[in-house]
PDB file of C-alpha atoms in Angstrom:
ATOM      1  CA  UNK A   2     -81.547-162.065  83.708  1.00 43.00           C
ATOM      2  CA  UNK A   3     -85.025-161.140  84.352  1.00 44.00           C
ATOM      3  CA  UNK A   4     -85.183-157.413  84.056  1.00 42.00           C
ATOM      4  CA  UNK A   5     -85.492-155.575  87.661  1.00 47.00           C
ATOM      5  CA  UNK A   6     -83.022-158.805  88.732  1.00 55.00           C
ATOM      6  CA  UNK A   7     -79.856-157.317  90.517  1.00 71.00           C
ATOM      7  CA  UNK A   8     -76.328-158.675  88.697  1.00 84.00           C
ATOM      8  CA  UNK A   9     -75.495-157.737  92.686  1.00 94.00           C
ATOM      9  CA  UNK A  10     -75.530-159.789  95.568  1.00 95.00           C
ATOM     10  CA  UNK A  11     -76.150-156.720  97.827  1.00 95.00           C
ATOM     11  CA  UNK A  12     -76.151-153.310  96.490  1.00 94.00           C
ATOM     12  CA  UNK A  13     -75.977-149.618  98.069  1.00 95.00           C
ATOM     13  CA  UNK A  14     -76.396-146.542  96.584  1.00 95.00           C
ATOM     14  CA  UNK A  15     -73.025-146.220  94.882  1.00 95.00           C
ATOM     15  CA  UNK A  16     -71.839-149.741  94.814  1.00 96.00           C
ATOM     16  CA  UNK A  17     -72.587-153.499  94.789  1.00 96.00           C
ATOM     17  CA  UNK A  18     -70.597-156.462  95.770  1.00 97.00           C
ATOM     18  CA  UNK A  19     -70.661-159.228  93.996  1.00 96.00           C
ATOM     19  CA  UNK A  20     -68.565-162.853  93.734  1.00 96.00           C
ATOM     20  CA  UNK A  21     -65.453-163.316  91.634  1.00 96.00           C
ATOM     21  CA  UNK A  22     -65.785-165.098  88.359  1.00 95.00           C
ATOM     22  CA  UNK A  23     -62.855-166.178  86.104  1.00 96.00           C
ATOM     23  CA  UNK A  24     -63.410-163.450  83.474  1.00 95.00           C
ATOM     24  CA  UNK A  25     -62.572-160.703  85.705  1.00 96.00           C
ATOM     25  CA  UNK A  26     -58.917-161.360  85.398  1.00 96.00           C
ATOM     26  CA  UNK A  27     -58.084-158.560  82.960  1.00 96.00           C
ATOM     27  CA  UNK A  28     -59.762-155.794  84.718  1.00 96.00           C
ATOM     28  CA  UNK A  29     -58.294-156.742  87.881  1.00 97.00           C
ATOM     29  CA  UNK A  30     -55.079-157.117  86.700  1.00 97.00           C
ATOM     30  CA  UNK A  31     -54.584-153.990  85.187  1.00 97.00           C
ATOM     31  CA  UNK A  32     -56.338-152.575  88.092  1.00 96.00           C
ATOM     32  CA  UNK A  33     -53.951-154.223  90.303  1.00 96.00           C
ATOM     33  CA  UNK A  34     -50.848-153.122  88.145  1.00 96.00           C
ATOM     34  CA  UNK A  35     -52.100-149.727  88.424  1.00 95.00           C
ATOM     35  CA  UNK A  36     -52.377-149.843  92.541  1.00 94.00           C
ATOM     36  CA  UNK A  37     -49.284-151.218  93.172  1.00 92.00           C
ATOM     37  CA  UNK A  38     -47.526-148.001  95.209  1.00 91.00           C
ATOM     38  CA  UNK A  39     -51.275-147.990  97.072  1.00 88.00           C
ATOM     39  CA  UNK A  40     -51.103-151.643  97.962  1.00 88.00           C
ATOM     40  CA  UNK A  41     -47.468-151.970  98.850  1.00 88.00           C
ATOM     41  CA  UNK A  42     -46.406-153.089 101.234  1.00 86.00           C
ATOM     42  CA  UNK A  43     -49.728-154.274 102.396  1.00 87.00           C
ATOM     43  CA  UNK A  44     -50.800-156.706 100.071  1.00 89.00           C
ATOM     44  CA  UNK A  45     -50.371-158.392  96.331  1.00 90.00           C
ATOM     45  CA  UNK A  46     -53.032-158.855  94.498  1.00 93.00           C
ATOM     46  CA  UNK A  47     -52.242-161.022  91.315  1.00 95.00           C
ATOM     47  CA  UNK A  48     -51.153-158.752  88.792  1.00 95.00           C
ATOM     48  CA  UNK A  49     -50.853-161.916  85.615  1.00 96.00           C
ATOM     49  CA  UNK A  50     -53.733-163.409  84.399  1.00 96.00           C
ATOM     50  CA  UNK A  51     -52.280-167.050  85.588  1.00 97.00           C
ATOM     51  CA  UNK A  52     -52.251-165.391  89.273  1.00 97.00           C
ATOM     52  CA  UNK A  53     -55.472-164.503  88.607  1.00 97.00           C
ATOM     53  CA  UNK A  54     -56.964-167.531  87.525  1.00 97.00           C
ATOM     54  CA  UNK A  55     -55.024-168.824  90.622  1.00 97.00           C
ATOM     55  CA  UNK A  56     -56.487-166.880  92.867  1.00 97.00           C
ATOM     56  CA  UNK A  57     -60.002-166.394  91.801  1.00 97.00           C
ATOM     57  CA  UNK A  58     -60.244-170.162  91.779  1.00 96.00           C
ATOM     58  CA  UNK A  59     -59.551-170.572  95.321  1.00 96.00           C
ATOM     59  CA  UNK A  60     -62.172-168.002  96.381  1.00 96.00           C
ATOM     60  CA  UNK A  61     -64.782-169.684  93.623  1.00 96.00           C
ATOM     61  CA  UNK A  62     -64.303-173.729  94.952  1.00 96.00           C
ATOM     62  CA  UNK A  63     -63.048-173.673  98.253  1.00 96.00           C
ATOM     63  CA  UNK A  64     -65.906-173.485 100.458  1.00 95.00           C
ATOM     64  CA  UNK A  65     -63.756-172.096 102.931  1.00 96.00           C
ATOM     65  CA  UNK A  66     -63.556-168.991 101.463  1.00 97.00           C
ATOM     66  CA  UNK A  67     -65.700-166.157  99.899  1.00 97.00           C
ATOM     67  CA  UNK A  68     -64.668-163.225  97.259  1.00 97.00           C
ATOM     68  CA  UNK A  69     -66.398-160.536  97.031  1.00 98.00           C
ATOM     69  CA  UNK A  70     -65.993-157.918  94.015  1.00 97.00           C
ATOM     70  CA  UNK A  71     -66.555-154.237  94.814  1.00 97.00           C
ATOM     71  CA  UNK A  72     -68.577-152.664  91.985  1.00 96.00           C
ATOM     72  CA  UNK A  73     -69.207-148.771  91.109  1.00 95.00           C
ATOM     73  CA  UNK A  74     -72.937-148.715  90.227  1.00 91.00           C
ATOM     74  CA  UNK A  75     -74.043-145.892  87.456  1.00 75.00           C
ATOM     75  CA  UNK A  76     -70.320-144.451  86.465  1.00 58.00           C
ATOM     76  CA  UNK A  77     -69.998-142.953  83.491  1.00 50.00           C
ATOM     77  CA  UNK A  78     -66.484-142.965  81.507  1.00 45.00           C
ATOM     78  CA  UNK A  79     -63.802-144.741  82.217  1.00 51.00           C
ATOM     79  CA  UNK A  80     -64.913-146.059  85.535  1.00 53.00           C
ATOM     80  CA  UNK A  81     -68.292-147.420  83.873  1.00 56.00           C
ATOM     81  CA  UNK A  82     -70.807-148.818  85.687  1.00 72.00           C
ATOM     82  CA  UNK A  83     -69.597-152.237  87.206  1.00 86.00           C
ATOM     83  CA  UNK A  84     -66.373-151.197  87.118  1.00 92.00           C
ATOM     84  CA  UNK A  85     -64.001-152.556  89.948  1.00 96.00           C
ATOM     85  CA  UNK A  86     -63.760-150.465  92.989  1.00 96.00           C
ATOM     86  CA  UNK A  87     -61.849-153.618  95.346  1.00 97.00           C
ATOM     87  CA  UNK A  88     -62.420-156.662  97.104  1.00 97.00           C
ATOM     88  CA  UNK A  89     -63.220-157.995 100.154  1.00 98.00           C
ATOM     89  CA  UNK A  90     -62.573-162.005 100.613  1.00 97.00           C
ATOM     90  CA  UNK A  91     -63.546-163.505 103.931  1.00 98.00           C
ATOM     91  CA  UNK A  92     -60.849-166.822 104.246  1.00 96.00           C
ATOM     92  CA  UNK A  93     -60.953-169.281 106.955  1.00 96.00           C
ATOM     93  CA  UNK A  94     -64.442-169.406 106.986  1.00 97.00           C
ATOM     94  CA  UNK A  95     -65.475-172.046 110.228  1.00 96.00           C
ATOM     95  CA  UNK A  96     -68.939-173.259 110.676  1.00 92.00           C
ATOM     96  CA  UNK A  97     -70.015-175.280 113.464  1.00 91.00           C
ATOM     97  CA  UNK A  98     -70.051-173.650 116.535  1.00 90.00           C
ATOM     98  CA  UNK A  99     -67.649-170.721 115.736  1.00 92.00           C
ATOM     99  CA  UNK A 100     -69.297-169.650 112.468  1.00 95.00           C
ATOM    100  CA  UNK A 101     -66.370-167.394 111.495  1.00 97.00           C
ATOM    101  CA  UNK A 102     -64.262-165.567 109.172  1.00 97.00           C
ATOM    102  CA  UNK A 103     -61.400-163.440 108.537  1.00 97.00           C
ATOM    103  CA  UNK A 104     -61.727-160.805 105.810  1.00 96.00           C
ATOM    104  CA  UNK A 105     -58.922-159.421 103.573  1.00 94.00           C
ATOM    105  CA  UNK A 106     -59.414-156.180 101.415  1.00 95.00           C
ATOM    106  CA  UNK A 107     -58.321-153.563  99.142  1.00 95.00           C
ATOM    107  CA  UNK A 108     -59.377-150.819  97.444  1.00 95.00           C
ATOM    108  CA  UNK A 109     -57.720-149.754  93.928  1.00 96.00           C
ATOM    109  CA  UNK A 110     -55.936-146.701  93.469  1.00 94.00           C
ATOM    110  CA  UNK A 111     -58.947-145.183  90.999  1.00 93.00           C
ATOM    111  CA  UNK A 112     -61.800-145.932  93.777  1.00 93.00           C
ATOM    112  CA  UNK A 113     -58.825-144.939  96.950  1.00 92.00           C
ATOM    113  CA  UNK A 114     -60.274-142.179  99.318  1.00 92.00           C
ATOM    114  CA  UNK A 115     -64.054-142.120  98.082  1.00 93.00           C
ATOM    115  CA  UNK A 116     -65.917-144.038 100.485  1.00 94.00           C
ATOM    116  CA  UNK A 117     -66.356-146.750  97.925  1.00 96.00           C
ATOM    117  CA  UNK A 118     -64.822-149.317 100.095  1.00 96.00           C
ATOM    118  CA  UNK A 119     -66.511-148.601 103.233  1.00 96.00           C
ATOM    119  CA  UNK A 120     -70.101-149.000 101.819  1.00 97.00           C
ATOM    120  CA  UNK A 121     -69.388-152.199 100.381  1.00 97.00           C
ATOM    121  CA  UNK A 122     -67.258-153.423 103.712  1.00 97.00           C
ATOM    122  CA  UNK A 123     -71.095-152.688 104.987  1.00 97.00           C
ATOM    123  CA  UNK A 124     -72.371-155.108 102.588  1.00 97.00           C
ATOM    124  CA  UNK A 125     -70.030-157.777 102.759  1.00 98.00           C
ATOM    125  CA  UNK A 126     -70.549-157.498 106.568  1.00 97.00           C
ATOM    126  CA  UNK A 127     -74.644-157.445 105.809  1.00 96.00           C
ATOM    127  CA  UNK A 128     -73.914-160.358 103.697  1.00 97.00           C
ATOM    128  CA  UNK A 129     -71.908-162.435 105.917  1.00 97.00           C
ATOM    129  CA  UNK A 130     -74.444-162.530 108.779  1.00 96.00           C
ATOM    130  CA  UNK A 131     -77.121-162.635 106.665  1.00 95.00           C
ATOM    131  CA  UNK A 132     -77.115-165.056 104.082  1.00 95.00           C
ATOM    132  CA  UNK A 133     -73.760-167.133 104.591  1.00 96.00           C
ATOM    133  CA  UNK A 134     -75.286-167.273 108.385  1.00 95.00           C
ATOM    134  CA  UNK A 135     -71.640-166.210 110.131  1.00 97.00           C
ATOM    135  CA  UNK A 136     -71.232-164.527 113.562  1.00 96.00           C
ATOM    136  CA  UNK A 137     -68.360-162.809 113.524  1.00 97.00           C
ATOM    137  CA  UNK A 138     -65.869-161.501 111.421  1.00 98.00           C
ATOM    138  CA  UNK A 139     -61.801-160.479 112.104  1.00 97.00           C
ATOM    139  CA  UNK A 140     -59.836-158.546 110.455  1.00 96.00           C
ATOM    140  CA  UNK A 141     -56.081-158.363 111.049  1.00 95.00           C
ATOM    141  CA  UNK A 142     -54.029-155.191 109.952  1.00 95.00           C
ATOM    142  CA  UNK A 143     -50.878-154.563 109.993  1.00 94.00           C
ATOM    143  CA  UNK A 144     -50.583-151.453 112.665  1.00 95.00           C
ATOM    144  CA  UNK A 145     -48.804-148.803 110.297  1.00 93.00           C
ATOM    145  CA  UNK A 146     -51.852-149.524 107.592  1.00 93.00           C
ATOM    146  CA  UNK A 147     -53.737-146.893 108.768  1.00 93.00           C
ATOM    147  CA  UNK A 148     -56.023-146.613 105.586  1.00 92.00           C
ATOM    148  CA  UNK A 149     -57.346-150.367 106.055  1.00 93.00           C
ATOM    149  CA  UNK A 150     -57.877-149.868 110.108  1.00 96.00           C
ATOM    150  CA  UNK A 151     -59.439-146.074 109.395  1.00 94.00           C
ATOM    151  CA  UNK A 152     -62.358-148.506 107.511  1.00 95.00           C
ATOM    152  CA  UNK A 153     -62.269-151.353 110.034  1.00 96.00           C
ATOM    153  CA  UNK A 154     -62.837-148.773 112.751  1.00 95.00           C
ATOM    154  CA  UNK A 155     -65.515-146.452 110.573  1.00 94.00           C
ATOM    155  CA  UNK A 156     -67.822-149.600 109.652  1.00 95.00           C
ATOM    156  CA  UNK A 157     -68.022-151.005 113.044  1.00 96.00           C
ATOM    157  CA  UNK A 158     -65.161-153.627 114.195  1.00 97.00           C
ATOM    158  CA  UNK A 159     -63.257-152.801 117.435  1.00 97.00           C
ATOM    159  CA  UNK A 160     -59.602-153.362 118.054  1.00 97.00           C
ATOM    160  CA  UNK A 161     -59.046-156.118 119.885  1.00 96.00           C
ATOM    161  CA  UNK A 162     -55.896-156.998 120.442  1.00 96.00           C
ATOM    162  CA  UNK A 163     -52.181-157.524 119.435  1.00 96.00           C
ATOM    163  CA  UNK A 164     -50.197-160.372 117.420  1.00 95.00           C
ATOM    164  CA  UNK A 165     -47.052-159.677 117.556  1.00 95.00           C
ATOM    165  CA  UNK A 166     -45.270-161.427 113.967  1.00 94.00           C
ATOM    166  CA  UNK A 167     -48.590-163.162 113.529  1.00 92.00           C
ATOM    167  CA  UNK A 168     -48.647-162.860 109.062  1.00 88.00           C
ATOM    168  CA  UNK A 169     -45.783-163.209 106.627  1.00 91.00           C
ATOM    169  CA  UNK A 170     -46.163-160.529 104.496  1.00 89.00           C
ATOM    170  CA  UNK A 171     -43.450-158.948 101.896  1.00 87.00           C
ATOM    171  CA  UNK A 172     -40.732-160.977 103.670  1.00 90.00           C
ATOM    172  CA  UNK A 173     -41.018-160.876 106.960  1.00 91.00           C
ATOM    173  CA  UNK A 174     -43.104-161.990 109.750  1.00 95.00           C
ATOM    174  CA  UNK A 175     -45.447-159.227 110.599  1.00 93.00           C
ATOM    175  CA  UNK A 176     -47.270-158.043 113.711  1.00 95.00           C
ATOM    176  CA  UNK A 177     -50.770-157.242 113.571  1.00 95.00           C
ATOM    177  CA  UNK A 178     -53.846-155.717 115.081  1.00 97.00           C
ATOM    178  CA  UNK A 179     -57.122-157.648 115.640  1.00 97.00           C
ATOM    179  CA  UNK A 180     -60.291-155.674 114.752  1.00 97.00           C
ATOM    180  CA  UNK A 181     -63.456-157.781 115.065  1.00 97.00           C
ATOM    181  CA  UNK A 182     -67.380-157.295 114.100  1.00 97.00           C
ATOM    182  CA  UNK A 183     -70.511-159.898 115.906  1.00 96.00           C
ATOM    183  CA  UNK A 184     -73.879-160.393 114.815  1.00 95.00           C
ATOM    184  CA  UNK A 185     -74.806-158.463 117.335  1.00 94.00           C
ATOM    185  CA  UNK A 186     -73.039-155.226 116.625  1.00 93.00           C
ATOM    186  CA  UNK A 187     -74.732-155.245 113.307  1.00 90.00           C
ATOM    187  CA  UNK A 188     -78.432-157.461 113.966  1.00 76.00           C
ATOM    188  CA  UNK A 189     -78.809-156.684 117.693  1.00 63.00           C
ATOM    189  CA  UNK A 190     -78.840-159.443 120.343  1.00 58.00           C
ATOM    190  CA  UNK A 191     -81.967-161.582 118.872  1.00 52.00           C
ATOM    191  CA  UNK A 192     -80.722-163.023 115.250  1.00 46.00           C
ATOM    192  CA  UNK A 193     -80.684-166.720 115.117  1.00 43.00           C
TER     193      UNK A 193
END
C-alpha cells in the first residue's frame, strides 16, 4: 500500500469503514461473544468461525449485498487502531430503476454508547450514494430497539411507516418500523 493510501474506504475523524474480508472472523467472533446481552434480542451475529466464514462470504460474492466493517482509527490498547467498532451491511441491494438497499447494523458492546456507530452510519450512507450510485436506503427496526432507531433518527432517516410481523427474528414474526434516507436528504436535489 502506497504510503498516504487509506486501508479505509471512507474515513472520519474517529473511524473508517471498510469491507469484510475472511480473516476478520476471530475478532468478530469474540467481539460478537462478548455483545451478546447488547445484541439480544435484536440480532445474531455469528459467534463460530464457520458462521463467520458463512456470513462474510455472502456479503463478499453476492453482489446483492455490501458489508461494511466499522473501524476505531488511532486507539491505543486494547481497542488498537483498526479495531472493530460494528457493522453496517446494506442487503437487497436493487439497481435499475429503484437503486436500493436495506441496511442492517450493530455496534459491539466495547464501541456501545460512543458515537462510533453514528459516524460511520454517515459513511456508509456517504458511501452508498456515492460510489455504489444508490438512492435510497431503509432501515427496519424493531420498535422497542430504541438504541438502533436513536441512530437511524440522529443520522438522518425518517420513520416511515409500520410492518406489522414483517421479520422473523429470535422466533417469532416481528413487527417493525420503516426509517428511510434519499439522495437527496444527504446530496441535495441535483446528484445524478
Amino acid at each position: 500500500m502506497p504510503h498516504n493510501a487509506s486501508r479505509y474506504l471512507a474515513e472520519g475523524p474517529r473511524v473508517g469503514i471498510r469491507h469484510f474480508t475472511y480473516g476478520d472472523g476471530a475478532e468478530f467472533t469474540a467481539r460478537a461473544r462478548e455483545s451478546k446481552d447488547l445484541h439480544h434480542p435484536w440480532l445474531f451475529p455469528p459467534e463460530s468461525a464457520q458462521a463467520y466464514t458463512a456470513y462474510a462470504g455472502r456479503l463478499i460474492e453476492d453482489p446483492s449485498k455490501a458489508g461494511f466493517l466499522v473501524c476505531e482509527k488511532g486507539g491505543t490498547g486494547e481497542q488498537g487502531d483498526g479495531a472493530i467498532a460494528g457493522f453496517i451491511n446494506i442487503n437487497n441491494i436493487v439497481e435499475g430503476g429503484f437503486q436500493s438497499g436495506a441496511l442492517g447494523y450493530g455496534a459491539f458492546a466495547h464501541a456501545a454508547g460512543r458515537g462510533l456507530m453514528r459516524e460511520g452510519l454517515d459513511l456508509v450512507v456517504r458511501h452508498a450514494f456515492g460510489p455504489m450510485r444508490l438512492h435510497r436506503l431503509e432501515i427496519n427496526v424493531q420498535p422497542a430497539n430504541a438504541a438502533s432507531i436513536a441512530l437511524a433518527r440522529g443520522c438522518g432517516f425518517r420513520l416511515e411507516g409500520f410492518s406489522p410481523k414483517m421479520l422473523f427474528v429470535d422466533g417469532a414474526w416481528r413487527d417493525h418500523e420503516r426509517w428511510a434516507i434519499t439522495a437527496e436528504m444527504v446530496t441535495g436535489p441535483d446528484r445524478r
